[in-house]
Coordinates of C-alpha atoms and ligand atoms in Angstrom, one line a residue:
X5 CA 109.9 -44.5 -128.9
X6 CA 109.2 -48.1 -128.0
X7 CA 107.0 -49.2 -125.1
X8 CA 106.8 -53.1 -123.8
X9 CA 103.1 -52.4 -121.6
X10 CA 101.5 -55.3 -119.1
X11 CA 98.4 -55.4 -118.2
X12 CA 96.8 -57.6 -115.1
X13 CA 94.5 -55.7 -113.0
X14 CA 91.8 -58.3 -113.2
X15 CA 91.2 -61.4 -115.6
X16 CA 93.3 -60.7 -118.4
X17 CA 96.8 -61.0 -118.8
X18 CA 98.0 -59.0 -121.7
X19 CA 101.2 -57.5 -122.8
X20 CA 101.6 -55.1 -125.9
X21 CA 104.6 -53.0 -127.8
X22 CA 104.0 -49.7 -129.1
X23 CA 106.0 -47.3 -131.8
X24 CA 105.1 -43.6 -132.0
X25 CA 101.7 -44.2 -131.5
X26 CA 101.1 -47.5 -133.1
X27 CA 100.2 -51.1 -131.5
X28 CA 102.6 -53.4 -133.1
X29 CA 101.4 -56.2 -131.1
X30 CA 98.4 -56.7 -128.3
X31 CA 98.1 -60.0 -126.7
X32 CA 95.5 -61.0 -124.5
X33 CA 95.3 -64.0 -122.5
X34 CA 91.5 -64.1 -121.3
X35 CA 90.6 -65.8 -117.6
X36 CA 87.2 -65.8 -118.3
X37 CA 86.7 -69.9 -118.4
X38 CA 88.6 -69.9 -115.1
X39 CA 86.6 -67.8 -113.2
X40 CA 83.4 -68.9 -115.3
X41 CA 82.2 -71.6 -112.8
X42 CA 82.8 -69.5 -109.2
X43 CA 80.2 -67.0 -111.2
X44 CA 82.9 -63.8 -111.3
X45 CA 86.3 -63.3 -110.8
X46 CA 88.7 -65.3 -107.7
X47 CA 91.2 -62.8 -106.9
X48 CA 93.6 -65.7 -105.5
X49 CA 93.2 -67.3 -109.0
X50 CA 93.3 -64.6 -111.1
X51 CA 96.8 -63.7 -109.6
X52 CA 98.2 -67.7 -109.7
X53 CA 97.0 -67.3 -113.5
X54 CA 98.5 -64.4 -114.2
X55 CA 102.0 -65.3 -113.1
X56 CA 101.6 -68.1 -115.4
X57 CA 100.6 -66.3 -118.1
X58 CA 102.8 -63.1 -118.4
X59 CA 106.0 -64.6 -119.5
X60 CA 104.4 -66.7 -122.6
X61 CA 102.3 -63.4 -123.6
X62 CA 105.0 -61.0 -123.1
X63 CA 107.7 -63.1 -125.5
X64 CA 104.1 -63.3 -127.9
X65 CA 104.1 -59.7 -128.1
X66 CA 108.1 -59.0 -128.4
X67 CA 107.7 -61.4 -131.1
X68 CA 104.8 -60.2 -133.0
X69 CA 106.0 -56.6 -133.1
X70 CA 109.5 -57.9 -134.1
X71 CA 111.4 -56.6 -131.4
X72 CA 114.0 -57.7 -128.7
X73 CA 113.8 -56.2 -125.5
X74 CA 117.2 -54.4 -126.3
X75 CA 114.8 -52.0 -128.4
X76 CA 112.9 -51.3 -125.9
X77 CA 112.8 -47.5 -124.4
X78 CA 110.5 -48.2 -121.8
X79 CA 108.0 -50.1 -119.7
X80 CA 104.9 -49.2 -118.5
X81 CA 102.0 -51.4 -116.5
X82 CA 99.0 -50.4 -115.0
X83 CA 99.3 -49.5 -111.5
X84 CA 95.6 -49.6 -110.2
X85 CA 92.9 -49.6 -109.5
X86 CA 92.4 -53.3 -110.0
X87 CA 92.3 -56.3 -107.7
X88 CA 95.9 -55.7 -105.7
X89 CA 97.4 -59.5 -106.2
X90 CA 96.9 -59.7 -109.8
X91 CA 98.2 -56.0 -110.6
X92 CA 101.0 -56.9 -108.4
X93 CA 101.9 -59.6 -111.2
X94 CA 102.6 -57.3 -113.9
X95 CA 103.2 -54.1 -112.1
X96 CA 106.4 -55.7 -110.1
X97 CA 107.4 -57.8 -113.6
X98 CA 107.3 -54.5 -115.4
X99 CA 109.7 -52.9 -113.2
X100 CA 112.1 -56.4 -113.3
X101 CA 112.1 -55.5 -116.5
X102 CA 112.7 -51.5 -116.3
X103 CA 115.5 -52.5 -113.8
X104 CA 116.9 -55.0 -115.6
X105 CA 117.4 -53.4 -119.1
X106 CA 118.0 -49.2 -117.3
X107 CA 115.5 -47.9 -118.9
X108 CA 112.5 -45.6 -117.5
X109 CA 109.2 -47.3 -116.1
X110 CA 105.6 -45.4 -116.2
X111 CA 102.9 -46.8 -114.0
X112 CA 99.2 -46.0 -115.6
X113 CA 96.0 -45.5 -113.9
X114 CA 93.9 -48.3 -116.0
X115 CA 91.2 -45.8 -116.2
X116 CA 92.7 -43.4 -117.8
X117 CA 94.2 -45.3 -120.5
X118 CA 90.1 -46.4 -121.0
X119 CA 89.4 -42.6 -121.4
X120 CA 91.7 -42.3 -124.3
X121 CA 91.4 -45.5 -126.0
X122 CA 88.5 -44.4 -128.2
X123 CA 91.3 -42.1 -129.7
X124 CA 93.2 -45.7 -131.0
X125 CA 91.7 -47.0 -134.4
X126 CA 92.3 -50.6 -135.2
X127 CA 94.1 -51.2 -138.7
X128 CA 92.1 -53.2 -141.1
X129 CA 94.3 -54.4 -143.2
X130 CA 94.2 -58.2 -145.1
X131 CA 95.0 -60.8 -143.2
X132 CA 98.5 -62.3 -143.1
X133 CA 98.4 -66.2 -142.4
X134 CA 95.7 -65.2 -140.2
X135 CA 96.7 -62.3 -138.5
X136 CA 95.3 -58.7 -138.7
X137 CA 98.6 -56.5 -140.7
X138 CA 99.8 -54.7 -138.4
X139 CA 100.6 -51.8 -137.3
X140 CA 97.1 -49.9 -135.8
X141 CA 97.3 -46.3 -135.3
X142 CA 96.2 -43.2 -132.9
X143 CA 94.5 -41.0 -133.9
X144 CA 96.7 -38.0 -135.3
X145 CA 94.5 -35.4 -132.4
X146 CA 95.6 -37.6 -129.3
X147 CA 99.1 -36.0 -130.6
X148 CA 98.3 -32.7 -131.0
X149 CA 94.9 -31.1 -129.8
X150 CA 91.5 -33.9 -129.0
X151 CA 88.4 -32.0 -129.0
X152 CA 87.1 -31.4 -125.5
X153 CA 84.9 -34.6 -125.2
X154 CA 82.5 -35.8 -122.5
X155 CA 83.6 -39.9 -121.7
X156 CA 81.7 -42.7 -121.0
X157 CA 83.8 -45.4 -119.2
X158 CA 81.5 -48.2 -119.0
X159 CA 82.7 -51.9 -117.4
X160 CA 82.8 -54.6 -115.2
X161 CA 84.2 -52.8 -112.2
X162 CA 83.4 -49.1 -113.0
X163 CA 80.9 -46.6 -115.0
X164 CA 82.2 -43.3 -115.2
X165 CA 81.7 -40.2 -116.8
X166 CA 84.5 -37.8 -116.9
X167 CA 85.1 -34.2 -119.1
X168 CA 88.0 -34.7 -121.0
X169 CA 89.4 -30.8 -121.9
X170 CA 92.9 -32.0 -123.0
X171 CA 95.5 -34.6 -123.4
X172 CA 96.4 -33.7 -120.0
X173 CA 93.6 -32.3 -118.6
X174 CA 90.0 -34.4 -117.6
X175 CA 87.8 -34.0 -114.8
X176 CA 85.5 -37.0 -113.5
X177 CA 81.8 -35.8 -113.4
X178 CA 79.8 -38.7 -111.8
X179 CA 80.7 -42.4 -111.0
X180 CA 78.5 -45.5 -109.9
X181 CA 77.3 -44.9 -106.5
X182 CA 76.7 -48.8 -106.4
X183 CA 76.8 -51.7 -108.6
X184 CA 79.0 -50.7 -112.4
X185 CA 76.6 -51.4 -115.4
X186 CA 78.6 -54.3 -116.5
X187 CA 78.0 -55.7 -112.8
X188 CA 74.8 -55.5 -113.5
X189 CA 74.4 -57.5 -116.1
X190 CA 76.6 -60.2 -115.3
X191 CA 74.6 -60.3 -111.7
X192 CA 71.4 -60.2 -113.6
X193 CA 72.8 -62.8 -115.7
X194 CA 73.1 -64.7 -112.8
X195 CA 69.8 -64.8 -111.8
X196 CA 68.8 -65.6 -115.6
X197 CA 70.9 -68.9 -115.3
X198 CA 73.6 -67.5 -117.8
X199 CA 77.4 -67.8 -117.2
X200 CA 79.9 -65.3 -116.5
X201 CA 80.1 -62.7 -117.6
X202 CA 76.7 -62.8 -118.6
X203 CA 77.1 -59.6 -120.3
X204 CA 77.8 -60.8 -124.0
X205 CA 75.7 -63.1 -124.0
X206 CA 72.3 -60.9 -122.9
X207 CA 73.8 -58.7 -125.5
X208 CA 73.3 -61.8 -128.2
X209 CA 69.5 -63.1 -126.6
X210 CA 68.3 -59.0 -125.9
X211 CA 68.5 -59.1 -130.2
X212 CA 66.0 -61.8 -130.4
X213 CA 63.5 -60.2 -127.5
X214 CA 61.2 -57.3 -126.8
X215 CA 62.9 -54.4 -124.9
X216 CA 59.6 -52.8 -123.8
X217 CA 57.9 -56.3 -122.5
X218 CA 59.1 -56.1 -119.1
X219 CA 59.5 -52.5 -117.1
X220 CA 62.3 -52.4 -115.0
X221 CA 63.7 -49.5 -113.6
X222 CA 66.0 -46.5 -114.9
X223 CA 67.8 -45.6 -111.4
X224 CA 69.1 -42.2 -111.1
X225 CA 67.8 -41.5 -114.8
X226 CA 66.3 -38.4 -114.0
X227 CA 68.5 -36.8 -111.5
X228 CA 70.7 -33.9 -111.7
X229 CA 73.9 -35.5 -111.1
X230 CA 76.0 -37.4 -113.2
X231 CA 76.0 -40.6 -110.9
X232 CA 74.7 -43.9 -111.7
X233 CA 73.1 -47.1 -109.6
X234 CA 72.7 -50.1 -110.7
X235 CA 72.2 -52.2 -107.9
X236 CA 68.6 -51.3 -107.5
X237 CA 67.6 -52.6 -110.7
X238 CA 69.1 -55.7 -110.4
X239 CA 67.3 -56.1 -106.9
X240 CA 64.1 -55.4 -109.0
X241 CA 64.9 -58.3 -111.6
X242 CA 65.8 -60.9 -108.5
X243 CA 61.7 -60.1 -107.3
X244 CA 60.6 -60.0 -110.8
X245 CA 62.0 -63.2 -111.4
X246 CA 60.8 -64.6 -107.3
X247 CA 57.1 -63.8 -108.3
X248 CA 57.5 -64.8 -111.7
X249 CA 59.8 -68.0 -112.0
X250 CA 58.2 -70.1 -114.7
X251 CA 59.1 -67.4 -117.1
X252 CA 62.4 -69.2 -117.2
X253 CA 61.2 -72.2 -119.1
X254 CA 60.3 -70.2 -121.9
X255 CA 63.1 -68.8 -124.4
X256 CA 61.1 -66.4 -125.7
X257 CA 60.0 -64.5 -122.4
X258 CA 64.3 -65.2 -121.2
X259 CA 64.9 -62.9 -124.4
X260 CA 62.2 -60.2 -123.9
X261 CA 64.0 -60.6 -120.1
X262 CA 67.4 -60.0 -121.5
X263 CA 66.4 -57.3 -123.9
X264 CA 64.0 -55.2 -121.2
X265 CA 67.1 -55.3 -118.3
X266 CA 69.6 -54.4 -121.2
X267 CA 67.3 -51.9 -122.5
X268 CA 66.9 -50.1 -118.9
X269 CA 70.8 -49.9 -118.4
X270 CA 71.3 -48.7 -121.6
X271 CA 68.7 -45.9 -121.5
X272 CA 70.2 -44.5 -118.6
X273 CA 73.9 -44.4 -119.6
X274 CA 73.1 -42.6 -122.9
X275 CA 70.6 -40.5 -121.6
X276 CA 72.8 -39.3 -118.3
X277 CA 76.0 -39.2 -121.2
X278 CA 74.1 -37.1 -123.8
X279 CA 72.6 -34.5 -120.9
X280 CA 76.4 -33.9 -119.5
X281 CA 77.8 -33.4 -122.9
X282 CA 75.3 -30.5 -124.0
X283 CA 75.4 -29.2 -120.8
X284 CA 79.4 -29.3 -121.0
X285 CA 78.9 -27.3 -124.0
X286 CA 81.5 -30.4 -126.1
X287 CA 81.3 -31.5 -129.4
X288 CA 82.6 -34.8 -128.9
X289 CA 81.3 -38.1 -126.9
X290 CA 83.7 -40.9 -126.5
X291 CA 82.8 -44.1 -124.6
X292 CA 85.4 -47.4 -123.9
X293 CA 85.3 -50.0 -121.3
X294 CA 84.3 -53.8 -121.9
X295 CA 79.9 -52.7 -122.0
X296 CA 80.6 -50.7 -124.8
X297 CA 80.6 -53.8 -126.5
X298 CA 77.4 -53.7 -126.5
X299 CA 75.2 -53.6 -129.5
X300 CA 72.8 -51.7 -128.3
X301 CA 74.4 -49.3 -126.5
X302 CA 76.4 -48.8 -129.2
X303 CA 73.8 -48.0 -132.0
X304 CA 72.0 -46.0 -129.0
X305 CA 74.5 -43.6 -128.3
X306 CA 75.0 -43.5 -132.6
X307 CA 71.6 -42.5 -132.5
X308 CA 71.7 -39.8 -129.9
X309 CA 75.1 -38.4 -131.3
X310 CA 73.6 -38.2 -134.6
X311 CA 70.3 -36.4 -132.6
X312 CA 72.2 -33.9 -131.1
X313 CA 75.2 -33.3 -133.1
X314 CA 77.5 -34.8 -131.5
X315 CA 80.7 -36.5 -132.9
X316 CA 80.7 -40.1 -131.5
X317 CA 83.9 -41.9 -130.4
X318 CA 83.8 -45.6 -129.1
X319 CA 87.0 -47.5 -128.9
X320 CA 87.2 -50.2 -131.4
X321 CA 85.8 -53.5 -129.7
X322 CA 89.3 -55.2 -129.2
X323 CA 90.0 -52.4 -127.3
X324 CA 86.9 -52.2 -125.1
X325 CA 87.8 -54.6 -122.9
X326 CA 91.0 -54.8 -120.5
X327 CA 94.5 -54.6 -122.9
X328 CA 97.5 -53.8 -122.7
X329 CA 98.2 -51.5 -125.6
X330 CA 95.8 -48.7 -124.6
X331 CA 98.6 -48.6 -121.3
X332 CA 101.2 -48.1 -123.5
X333 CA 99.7 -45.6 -126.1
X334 CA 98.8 -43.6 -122.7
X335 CA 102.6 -44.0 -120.8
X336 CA 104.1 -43.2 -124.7
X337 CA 101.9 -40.2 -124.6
X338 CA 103.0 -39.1 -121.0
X339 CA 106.7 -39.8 -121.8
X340 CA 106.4 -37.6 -124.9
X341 CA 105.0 -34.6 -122.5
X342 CA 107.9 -35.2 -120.4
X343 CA 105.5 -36.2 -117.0
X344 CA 107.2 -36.9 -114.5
X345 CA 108.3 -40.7 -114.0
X346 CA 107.4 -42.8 -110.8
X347 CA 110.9 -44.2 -109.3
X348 CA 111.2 -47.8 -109.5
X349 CA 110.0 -48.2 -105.6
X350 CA 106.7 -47.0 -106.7
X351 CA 104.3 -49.2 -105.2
X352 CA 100.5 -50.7 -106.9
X353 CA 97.7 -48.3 -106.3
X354 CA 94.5 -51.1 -106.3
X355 CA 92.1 -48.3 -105.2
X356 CA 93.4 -45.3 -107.4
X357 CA 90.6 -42.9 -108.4
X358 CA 90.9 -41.5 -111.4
X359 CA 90.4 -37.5 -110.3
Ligands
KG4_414 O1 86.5 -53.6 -119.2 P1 86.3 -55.0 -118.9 O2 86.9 -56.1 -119.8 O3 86.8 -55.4 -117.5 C1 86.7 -54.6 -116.4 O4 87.5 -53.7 -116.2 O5 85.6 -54.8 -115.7 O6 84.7 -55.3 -118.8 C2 84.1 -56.5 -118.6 C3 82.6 -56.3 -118.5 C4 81.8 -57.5 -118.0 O7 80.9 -57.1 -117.0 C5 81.1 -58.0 -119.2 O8 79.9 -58.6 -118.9 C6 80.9 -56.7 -119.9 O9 82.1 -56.0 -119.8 N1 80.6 -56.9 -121.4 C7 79.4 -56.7 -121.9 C8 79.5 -57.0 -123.3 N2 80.8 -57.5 -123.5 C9 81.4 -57.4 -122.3 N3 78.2 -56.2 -121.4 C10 77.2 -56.1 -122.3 N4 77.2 -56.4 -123.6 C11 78.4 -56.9 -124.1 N5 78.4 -57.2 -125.4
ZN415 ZN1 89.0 -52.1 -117.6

């Protein structure tokens, strides 16, 4: 089966084919610059950008995977949650398209196609005039039986964790009650003097700085739910910074900065991640979304996996942040299981909780 997926439920526009579980193309057209100098993301713009964008990266992806839309079996997009006018863009292209060629549409909750993306691994074959060989593939369990897994989903717009049983079956255990962690650093970021997203690059100056010479808060670290907060810490590091501002003319103390907020955000996602999945009673800990590019938390959660048994999953780092192929592994997968298809007067779903 063949699946033409687009993407645009906030800054990138991406479109991607998959075959029986492989990506044989994933292009992404990043908005970051664009939104860089407003300091985070324009709705109006991202939507203007997007319609400019889709056509060029959906005739890049036909033509990377080496396919005409005549071998296409379906189309899929992500139907929400996102910002409404930019998911519009792809959502109501995808269905031109559906329309157009007769064949079935699948509209995917963006979050859920994060849960299951850790289950993708990236090929790493030679290059080819550049270009990574191609095809990537999922992982052979996402087609038969996953372990029972407990899931980070860590980005810009959402943390979540959520008990994955089944292919078909997850539950959501707790969810930001405030700011997401990637929110947080790109607001901290902010306050640092760093562009957005500030995330990456607090990522690249925490490496060079103390994590322990600055204490900042670990909201909700030891409660007994699986919720998060952010927004309180970032209120800290605005005072911090208020009482201390000369701090900011020297590049060491801006590191030890960057490396003591990263350090409290990351403390408290694998510590709240780790505590669900023993008590849970899973084997498994998966984690996706744009943070979980992060170095740290990365080698953290490696760490705590490795601590308490766990087997660790984190979707490869191209697939960490917002693409279009983890929507069409996850519509291939639903197709396959024969769920139900939404007509093609389905409508965009911008605040679509994943349940
Ligand atoms: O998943 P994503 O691409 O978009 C959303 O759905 O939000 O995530 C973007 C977020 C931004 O907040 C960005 O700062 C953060 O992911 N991010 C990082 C890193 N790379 C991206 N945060 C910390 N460290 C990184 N290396
Ligand atoms: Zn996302």
């Amino acid at each position: 089966m063949t699946v033409l997926a687009l993407e645009t439920s906030c800054d990138e526009t991406s479109a991607a084919v998959v075959r029986d579980g492989k990506i044989l193309s994933n292009v992404v057209s990043s908005q970051i610059q664009l939104h860089a100098e407003y300091g985070g993301v324009v709705p109006e713009l991202a939507a203007r950008e997007h319609l400019k964008n889709l056509l060029p990266v959906t005739r890049e992806a036909l033509s990377e995977a080496k396919i005409s839309v005549q071998d296409l079996d379906a189309i899929a997009a992500t139907q929400g949650p996102g910002l409404p006018t930019a998911l519009l863009v792809g959502f109501k292209a995808a269905q031109a398209i559906a329309f157009t060629l007769r064949k079935p549409f699948v509209g995917i909750n963006h979050h859920e196609a994060h849960l299951y993306s850790p289950w993708i691994q990236v090929s790493r074959g030679t290059k080819d005039g550049g270009r990574e060989q191609l095809p990537s593939t999922l992982d052979s369990r996402l087609s038969t039986k996953i372990p029972p897994n407990v899931s980070l989903i860590v980005s810009g717009g959402h943390t979540i964790l959520a008990l994955v049983e089944s292919k078909k079956k997850f539950r959501v255990l707790g969810s930001t009650i405030d700011d997401a962690a990637g929110e947080c650093f790109d607001k901290t970021g902010k306050l640092i003097g760093l562009q957005y997203p500030a995330g990456p690059e607090i990522d690249k100056l925490a490496e060079q700085g103390n994590p322990k010479a600055f204490d900042f808060p670990r909201p909700l670290l030891h409660d007994a739910n699986d919720d998060f907060s952010f927004s309180g810490l970032k209120t800290s590091v605005r005072y911090f910074l208020r009482d201390n501002p000369d701090l900011l003319n020297n590049k060491q103390k801006i590191c030890d900065l960057c490396a003591s907020i990263q350090a409290a955000i990351v403390e408290v996602l694998v510590a709240k991640t780790i505590r669900a999945a023993k008590r849970e009673g899973v084997h498994c800990v998966t984690a996706s979304g744009g943070v979980t590019c992060n170095r740290s938390l990365r080698n953290e959660l490696e760490r705590a996996c490795k601590r308490n048994g766990f087997e660790l999953r984190l979707a490869e780092k191209s697939l960490c942040t917002d693409n279009a192929a983890m929507i069409g592994i996850l519509a291939e997968q639903k197709l396959k299981q024969g769920i139900s298809i939404p007509s093609l007067d389905e409508e965009i779903k911008p605040g679509w909780v994943l349940a």
